[in-house]
């Protein structure tokens, strides 16, 4: 009986490990931003390439450190345009704080962005009546 319970537990745990989602690697932030505009879910990926290397250089992180990017919706401005939170982190790289403690590196900013790569027009100046209705 105990052997059966152990076997069942092993199968349950191993199937969960196999089904665990993997975080993709990307070299271009543009696709992450567009995906975040198109969905209500946060988008997470590990960065590779120039941007990741620049972040690691500035934080003096080891070469094998992974840079995680997370993009989430702060506010929908109108169809195809959102205020986004963009966060870069190095979960495995501990940095010394001004208080002497060590914490993982995290940097974030927010921006207003539309699918076409331009910021949305927030004021109604120059908009048609249909465009004004869409912003409300």
mmCIF file with all atom_site columns, C-alpha atoms in Angstrom:
data_model
loop_
_atom_site.group_PDB
_atom_site.id
_atom_site.type_symbol
_atom_site.label_atom_id
_atom_site.label_alt_id
_atom_site.label_comp_id
_atom_site.label_asym_id
_atom_site.label_entity_id
_atom_site.label_seq_id
_atom_site.pdbx_PDB_ins_code
_atom_site.Cartn_x
_atom_site.Cartn_y
_atom_site.Cartn_z
_atom_site.occupancy
_atom_site.B_iso_or_equiv
_atom_site.pdbx_formal_charge
_atom_site.auth_seq_id
_atom_site.auth_comp_id
_atom_site.auth_asym_id
_atom_site.auth_atom_id
_atom_site.pdbx_PDB_model_num
ATOM 1   C CA . UNK A 1 1   ? 0.000   0.000  0.000   1.00 0.00 ? 1   UNK A CA 1
ATOM 2   C CA . UNK A 1 2   ? 2.754   2.456  0.953   1.00 0.00 ? 2   UNK A CA 1
ATOM 3   C CA . UNK A 1 3   ? 4.550   1.581  -2.273  1.00 0.00 ? 3   UNK A CA 1
ATOM 4   C CA . UNK A 1 4   ? 1.422   2.479  -4.274  1.00 0.00 ? 4   UNK A CA 1
ATOM 5   C CA . UNK A 1 5   ? 1.037   5.803  -2.471  1.00 0.00 ? 5   UNK A CA 1
ATOM 6   C CA . UNK A 1 6   ? 4.694   6.625  -3.084  1.00 0.00 ? 6   UNK A CA 1
ATOM 7   C CA . UNK A 1 7   ? 4.384   5.698  -6.773  1.00 0.00 ? 7   UNK A CA 1
ATOM 8   C CA . UNK A 1 8   ? 1.228   7.812  -7.144  1.00 0.00 ? 8   UNK A CA 1
ATOM 9   C CA . UNK A 1 9   ? 2.935   10.775 -5.423  1.00 0.00 ? 9   UNK A CA 1
ATOM 10  C CA . UNK A 1 10  ? 5.972   10.416 -7.678  1.00 0.00 ? 10  UNK A CA 1
ATOM 11  C CA . UNK A 1 11  ? 3.817   10.360 -10.812 1.00 0.00 ? 11  UNK A CA 1
ATOM 12  C CA . UNK A 1 12  ? 1.797   13.336 -9.622  1.00 0.00 ? 12  UNK A CA 1
ATOM 13  C CA . UNK A 1 13  ? 4.889   15.400 -8.840  1.00 0.00 ? 13  UNK A CA 1
ATOM 14  C CA . UNK A 1 14  ? 6.722   14.460 -12.031 1.00 0.00 ? 14  UNK A CA 1
ATOM 15  C CA . UNK A 1 15  ? 3.711   15.258 -14.228 1.00 0.00 ? 15  UNK A CA 1
ATOM 16  C CA . UNK A 1 16  ? 3.435   18.660 -12.527 1.00 0.00 ? 16  UNK A CA 1
ATOM 17  C CA . UNK A 1 17  ? 7.103   19.364 -13.223 1.00 0.00 ? 17  UNK A CA 1
ATOM 18  C CA . UNK A 1 18  ? 6.670   18.471 -16.880 1.00 0.00 ? 18  UNK A CA 1
ATOM 19  C CA . UNK A 1 19  ? 3.585   20.664 -17.211 1.00 0.00 ? 19  UNK A CA 1
ATOM 20  C CA . UNK A 1 20  ? 5.240   23.686 -15.607 1.00 0.00 ? 20  UNK A CA 1
ATOM 21  C CA . UNK A 1 21  ? 5.304   26.609 -18.054 1.00 0.00 ? 21  UNK A CA 1
ATOM 22  C CA . UNK A 1 22  ? 8.654   27.703 -19.389 1.00 0.00 ? 22  UNK A CA 1
ATOM 23  C CA . UNK A 1 23  ? 9.622   31.318 -19.810 1.00 0.00 ? 23  UNK A CA 1
ATOM 24  C CA . UNK A 1 24  ? 10.599  32.090 -23.416 1.00 0.00 ? 24  UNK A CA 1
ATOM 25  C CA . UNK A 1 25  ? 13.764  33.944 -24.436 1.00 0.00 ? 25  UNK A CA 1
ATOM 26  C CA . UNK A 1 26  ? 13.482  36.993 -26.708 1.00 0.00 ? 26  UNK A CA 1
ATOM 27  C CA . UNK A 1 27  ? 15.920  39.480 -28.161 1.00 0.00 ? 27  UNK A CA 1
ATOM 28  C CA . UNK A 1 28  ? 13.345  42.126 -29.101 1.00 0.00 ? 28  UNK A CA 1
ATOM 29  C CA . UNK A 1 29  ? 11.179  43.981 -26.585 1.00 0.00 ? 29  UNK A CA 1
ATOM 30  C CA . UNK A 1 30  ? 8.785   45.190 -29.298 1.00 0.00 ? 30  UNK A CA 1
ATOM 31  C CA . UNK A 1 31  ? 6.936   41.859 -29.497 1.00 0.00 ? 31  UNK A CA 1
ATOM 32  C CA . UNK A 1 32  ? 6.493   41.775 -25.709 1.00 0.00 ? 32  UNK A CA 1
ATOM 33  C CA . UNK A 1 33  ? 5.044   45.294 -25.718 1.00 0.00 ? 33  UNK A CA 1
ATOM 34  C CA . UNK A 1 34  ? 2.638   44.511 -28.578 1.00 0.00 ? 34  UNK A CA 1
ATOM 35  C CA . UNK A 1 35  ? 1.541   41.259 -26.906 1.00 0.00 ? 35  UNK A CA 1
ATOM 36  C CA . UNK A 1 36  ? 0.831   43.169 -23.679 1.00 0.00 ? 36  UNK A CA 1
ATOM 37  C CA . UNK A 1 37  ? -1.248  45.702 -25.618 1.00 0.00 ? 37  UNK A CA 1
ATOM 38  C CA . UNK A 1 38  ? -3.238  42.896 -27.258 1.00 0.00 ? 38  UNK A CA 1
ATOM 39  C CA . UNK A 1 39  ? -3.962  40.932 -24.070 1.00 0.00 ? 39  UNK A CA 1
ATOM 40  C CA . UNK A 1 40  ? -5.046  41.579 -20.503 1.00 0.00 ? 40  UNK A CA 1
ATOM 41  C CA . UNK A 1 41  ? -2.372  39.257 -19.147 1.00 0.00 ? 41  UNK A CA 1
ATOM 42  C CA . UNK A 1 42  ? 1.143   40.168 -18.141 1.00 0.00 ? 42  UNK A CA 1
ATOM 43  C CA . UNK A 1 43  ? 3.874   39.055 -20.526 1.00 0.00 ? 43  UNK A CA 1
ATOM 44  C CA . UNK A 1 44  ? 7.135   37.594 -19.191 1.00 0.00 ? 44  UNK A CA 1
ATOM 45  C CA . UNK A 1 45  ? 10.300  36.574 -21.041 1.00 0.00 ? 45  UNK A CA 1
ATOM 46  C CA . UNK A 1 46  ? 14.034  36.339 -20.528 1.00 0.00 ? 46  UNK A CA 1
ATOM 47  C CA . UNK A 1 47  ? 15.975  38.857 -22.586 1.00 0.00 ? 47  UNK A CA 1
ATOM 48  C CA . UNK A 1 48  ? 18.973  37.966 -24.675 1.00 0.00 ? 48  UNK A CA 1
ATOM 49  C CA . UNK A 1 49  ? 21.055  40.087 -26.997 1.00 0.00 ? 49  UNK A CA 1
ATOM 50  C CA . UNK A 1 50  ? 22.140  43.720 -26.801 1.00 0.00 ? 50  UNK A CA 1
ATOM 51  C CA . UNK A 1 51  ? 19.591  44.969 -24.258 1.00 0.00 ? 51  UNK A CA 1
ATOM 52  C CA . UNK A 1 52  ? 20.286  42.113 -21.850 1.00 0.00 ? 52  UNK A CA 1
ATOM 53  C CA . UNK A 1 53  ? 24.044  42.634 -22.222 1.00 0.00 ? 53  UNK A CA 1
ATOM 54  C CA . UNK A 1 54  ? 23.719  46.378 -21.520 1.00 0.00 ? 54  UNK A CA 1
ATOM 55  C CA . UNK A 1 55  ? 21.691  45.724 -18.361 1.00 0.00 ? 55  UNK A CA 1
ATOM 56  C CA . UNK A 1 56  ? 24.207  43.101 -17.144 1.00 0.00 ? 56  UNK A CA 1
ATOM 57  C CA . UNK A 1 57  ? 27.102  45.468 -17.875 1.00 0.00 ? 57  UNK A CA 1
ATOM 58  C CA . UNK A 1 58  ? 25.501  48.303 -15.879 1.00 0.00 ? 58  UNK A CA 1
ATOM 59  C CA . UNK A 1 59  ? 24.684  46.057 -12.916 1.00 0.00 ? 59  UNK A CA 1
ATOM 60  C CA . UNK A 1 60  ? 28.046  44.255 -13.050 1.00 0.00 ? 60  UNK A CA 1
ATOM 61  C CA . UNK A 1 61  ? 26.209  40.928 -13.207 1.00 0.00 ? 61  UNK A CA 1
ATOM 62  C CA . UNK A 1 62  ? 28.034  37.734 -14.209 1.00 0.00 ? 62  UNK A CA 1
ATOM 63  C CA . UNK A 1 63  ? 27.814  36.828 -17.910 1.00 0.00 ? 63  UNK A CA 1
ATOM 64  C CA . UNK A 1 64  ? 25.485  33.865 -17.251 1.00 0.00 ? 64  UNK A CA 1
ATOM 65  C CA . UNK A 1 65  ? 22.904  36.003 -15.384 1.00 0.00 ? 65  UNK A CA 1
ATOM 66  C CA . UNK A 1 66  ? 19.431  35.943 -16.927 1.00 0.00 ? 66  UNK A CA 1
ATOM 67  C CA . UNK A 1 67  ? 17.580  39.233 -17.386 1.00 0.00 ? 67  UNK A CA 1
ATOM 68  C CA . UNK A 1 68  ? 13.828  38.869 -16.973 1.00 0.00 ? 68  UNK A CA 1
ATOM 69  C CA . UNK A 1 69  ? 11.400  41.269 -18.634 1.00 0.00 ? 69  UNK A CA 1
ATOM 70  C CA . UNK A 1 70  ? 7.811   41.652 -17.455 1.00 0.00 ? 70  UNK A CA 1
ATOM 71  C CA . UNK A 1 71  ? 5.214   43.845 -19.187 1.00 0.00 ? 71  UNK A CA 1
ATOM 72  C CA . UNK A 1 72  ? 1.818   44.430 -17.596 1.00 0.00 ? 72  UNK A CA 1
ATOM 73  C CA . UNK A 1 73  ? -1.148  46.674 -18.282 1.00 0.00 ? 73  UNK A CA 1
ATOM 74  C CA . UNK A 1 74  ? -1.582  49.594 -15.916 1.00 0.00 ? 74  UNK A CA 1
ATOM 75  C CA . UNK A 1 75  ? -4.512  51.154 -17.772 1.00 0.00 ? 75  UNK A CA 1
ATOM 76  C CA . UNK A 1 76  ? -6.306  50.764 -21.083 1.00 0.00 ? 76  UNK A CA 1
ATOM 77  C CA . UNK A 1 77  ? -6.357  54.158 -22.777 1.00 0.00 ? 77  UNK A CA 1
ATOM 78  C CA . UNK A 1 78  ? -8.377  53.067 -25.826 1.00 0.00 ? 78  UNK A CA 1
ATOM 79  C CA . UNK A 1 79  ? -8.445  50.133 -28.246 1.00 0.00 ? 79  UNK A CA 1
ATOM 80  C CA . UNK A 1 80  ? -4.864  49.360 -29.255 1.00 0.00 ? 80  UNK A CA 1
ATOM 81  C CA . UNK A 1 81  ? -3.344  51.777 -26.720 1.00 0.00 ? 81  UNK A CA 1
ATOM 82  C CA . UNK A 1 82  ? -2.366  51.174 -23.084 1.00 0.00 ? 82  UNK A CA 1
ATOM 83  C CA . UNK A 1 83  ? -0.289  52.478 -20.235 1.00 0.00 ? 83  UNK A CA 1
ATOM 84  C CA . UNK A 1 84  ? 2.246   49.705 -19.626 1.00 0.00 ? 84  UNK A CA 1
ATOM 85  C CA . UNK A 1 85  ? 4.508   48.803 -16.737 1.00 0.00 ? 85  UNK A CA 1
ATOM 86  C CA . UNK A 1 86  ? 7.853   47.480 -18.003 1.00 0.00 ? 86  UNK A CA 1
ATOM 87  C CA . UNK A 1 87  ? 10.056  45.736 -15.452 1.00 0.00 ? 87  UNK A CA 1
ATOM 88  C CA . UNK A 1 88  ? 13.570  44.357 -15.880 1.00 0.00 ? 88  UNK A CA 1
ATOM 89  C CA . UNK A 1 89  ? 15.043  42.153 -13.189 1.00 0.00 ? 89  UNK A CA 1
ATOM 90  C CA . UNK A 1 90  ? 17.953  39.850 -12.509 1.00 0.00 ? 90  UNK A CA 1
ATOM 91  C CA . UNK A 1 91  ? 16.462  37.469 -9.934  1.00 0.00 ? 91  UNK A CA 1
ATOM 92  C CA . UNK A 1 92  ? 19.731  35.576 -9.415  1.00 0.00 ? 92  UNK A CA 1
ATOM 93  C CA . UNK A 1 93  ? 21.996  38.659 -9.173  1.00 0.00 ? 93  UNK A CA 1
ATOM 94  C CA . UNK A 1 94  ? 22.117  40.166 -5.702  1.00 0.00 ? 94  UNK A CA 1
ATOM 95  C CA . UNK A 1 95  ? 23.174  43.812 -5.454  1.00 0.00 ? 95  UNK A CA 1
ATOM 96  C CA . UNK A 1 96  ? 24.196  45.680 -2.341  1.00 0.00 ? 96  UNK A CA 1
ATOM 97  C CA . UNK A 1 97  ? 21.755  48.389 -1.292  1.00 0.00 ? 97  UNK A CA 1
ATOM 98  C CA . UNK A 1 98  ? 22.614  51.696 0.351   1.00 0.00 ? 98  UNK A CA 1
ATOM 99  C CA . UNK A 1 99  ? 21.588  50.109 3.683   1.00 0.00 ? 99  UNK A CA 1
ATOM 100 C CA . UNK A 1 100 ? 24.113  47.306 3.229   1.00 0.00 ? 100 UNK A CA 1
ATOM 101 C CA . UNK A 1 101 ? 21.632  44.525 2.477   1.00 0.00 ? 101 UNK A CA 1
ATOM 102 C CA . UNK A 1 102 ? 21.657  42.495 -0.732  1.00 0.00 ? 102 UNK A CA 1
ATOM 103 C CA . UNK A 1 103 ? 18.622  42.353 -2.975  1.00 0.00 ? 103 UNK A CA 1
ATOM 104 C CA . UNK A 1 104 ? 17.922  41.208 -6.535  1.00 0.00 ? 104 UNK A CA 1
ATOM 105 C CA . UNK A 1 105 ? 18.167  43.928 -9.174  1.00 0.00 ? 105 UNK A CA 1
ATOM 106 C CA . UNK A 1 106 ? 14.786  45.324 -10.288 1.00 0.00 ? 106 UNK A CA 1
ATOM 107 C CA . UNK A 1 107 ? 14.158  48.349 -12.505 1.00 0.00 ? 107 UNK A CA 1
ATOM 108 C CA . UNK A 1 108 ? 10.805  49.482 -13.852 1.00 0.00 ? 108 UNK A CA 1
ATOM 109 C CA . UNK A 1 109 ? 9.158   52.276 -15.759 1.00 0.00 ? 109 UNK A CA 1
ATOM 110 C CA . UNK A 1 110 ? 5.769   53.065 -17.277 1.00 0.00 ? 110 UNK A CA 1
ATOM 111 C CA . UNK A 1 111 ? 4.892   54.301 -20.731 1.00 0.00 ? 111 UNK A CA 1
ATOM 112 C CA . UNK A 1 112 ? 1.858   55.030 -22.869 1.00 0.00 ? 112 UNK A CA 1
ATOM 113 C CA . UNK A 1 113 ? 2.038   53.072 -26.112 1.00 0.00 ? 113 UNK A CA 1
ATOM 114 C CA . UNK A 1 114 ? -0.123  52.082 -29.088 1.00 0.00 ? 114 UNK A CA 1
ATOM 115 C CA . UNK A 1 115 ? 0.254   49.098 -31.427 1.00 0.00 ? 115 UNK A CA 1
ATOM 116 C CA . UNK A 1 116 ? 1.825   51.331 -34.100 1.00 0.00 ? 116 UNK A CA 1
ATOM 117 C CA . UNK A 1 117 ? 4.687   52.167 -31.722 1.00 0.00 ? 117 UNK A CA 1
ATOM 118 C CA . UNK A 1 118 ? 3.564   55.740 -31.127 1.00 0.00 ? 118 UNK A CA 1
ATOM 119 C CA . UNK A 1 119 ? 2.246   57.209 -27.889 1.00 0.00 ? 119 UNK A CA 1
ATOM 120 C CA . UNK A 1 120 ? -1.520  57.728 -27.790 1.00 0.00 ? 120 UNK A CA 1
ATOM 121 C CA . UNK A 1 121 ? -2.984  61.179 -28.102 1.00 0.00 ? 121 UNK A CA 1
ATOM 122 C CA . UNK A 1 122 ? -4.364  61.877 -24.649 1.00 0.00 ? 122 UNK A CA 1
ATOM 123 C CA . UNK A 1 123 ? -6.034  65.204 -25.388 1.00 0.00 ? 123 UNK A CA 1
ATOM 124 C CA . UNK A 1 124 ? -9.012  65.387 -27.761 1.00 0.00 ? 124 UNK A CA 1
ATOM 125 C CA . UNK A 1 125 ? -7.499  68.188 -29.850 1.00 0.00 ? 125 UNK A CA 1
ATOM 126 C CA . UNK A 1 126 ? -7.514  67.181 -33.510 1.00 0.00 ? 126 UNK A CA 1
ATOM 127 C CA . UNK A 1 127 ? -9.556  63.999 -32.984 1.00 0.00 ? 127 UNK A CA 1
ATOM 128 C CA . UNK A 1 128 ? -12.738 63.152 -34.892 1.00 0.00 ? 128 UNK A CA 1
ATOM 129 C CA . UNK A 1 129 ? -15.979 62.622 -32.965 1.00 0.00 ? 129 UNK A CA 1
ATOM 130 C CA . UNK A 1 130 ? -15.627 58.832 -33.422 1.00 0.00 ? 130 UNK A CA 1
ATOM 131 C CA . UNK A 1 131 ? -12.086 58.924 -32.010 1.00 0.00 ? 131 UNK A CA 1
ATOM 132 C CA . UNK A 1 132 ? -13.269 60.983 -29.046 1.00 0.00 ? 132 UNK A CA 1
ATOM 133 C CA . UNK A 1 133 ? -16.037 58.439 -28.321 1.00 0.00 ? 133 UNK A CA 1
ATOM 134 C CA . UNK A 1 134 ? -13.452 55.634 -28.508 1.00 0.00 ? 134 UNK A CA 1
ATOM 135 C CA . UNK A 1 135 ? -11.279 57.282 -25.812 1.00 0.00 ? 135 UNK A CA 1
ATOM 136 C CA . UNK A 1 136 ? -14.206 57.363 -23.351 1.00 0.00 ? 136 UNK A CA 1
#
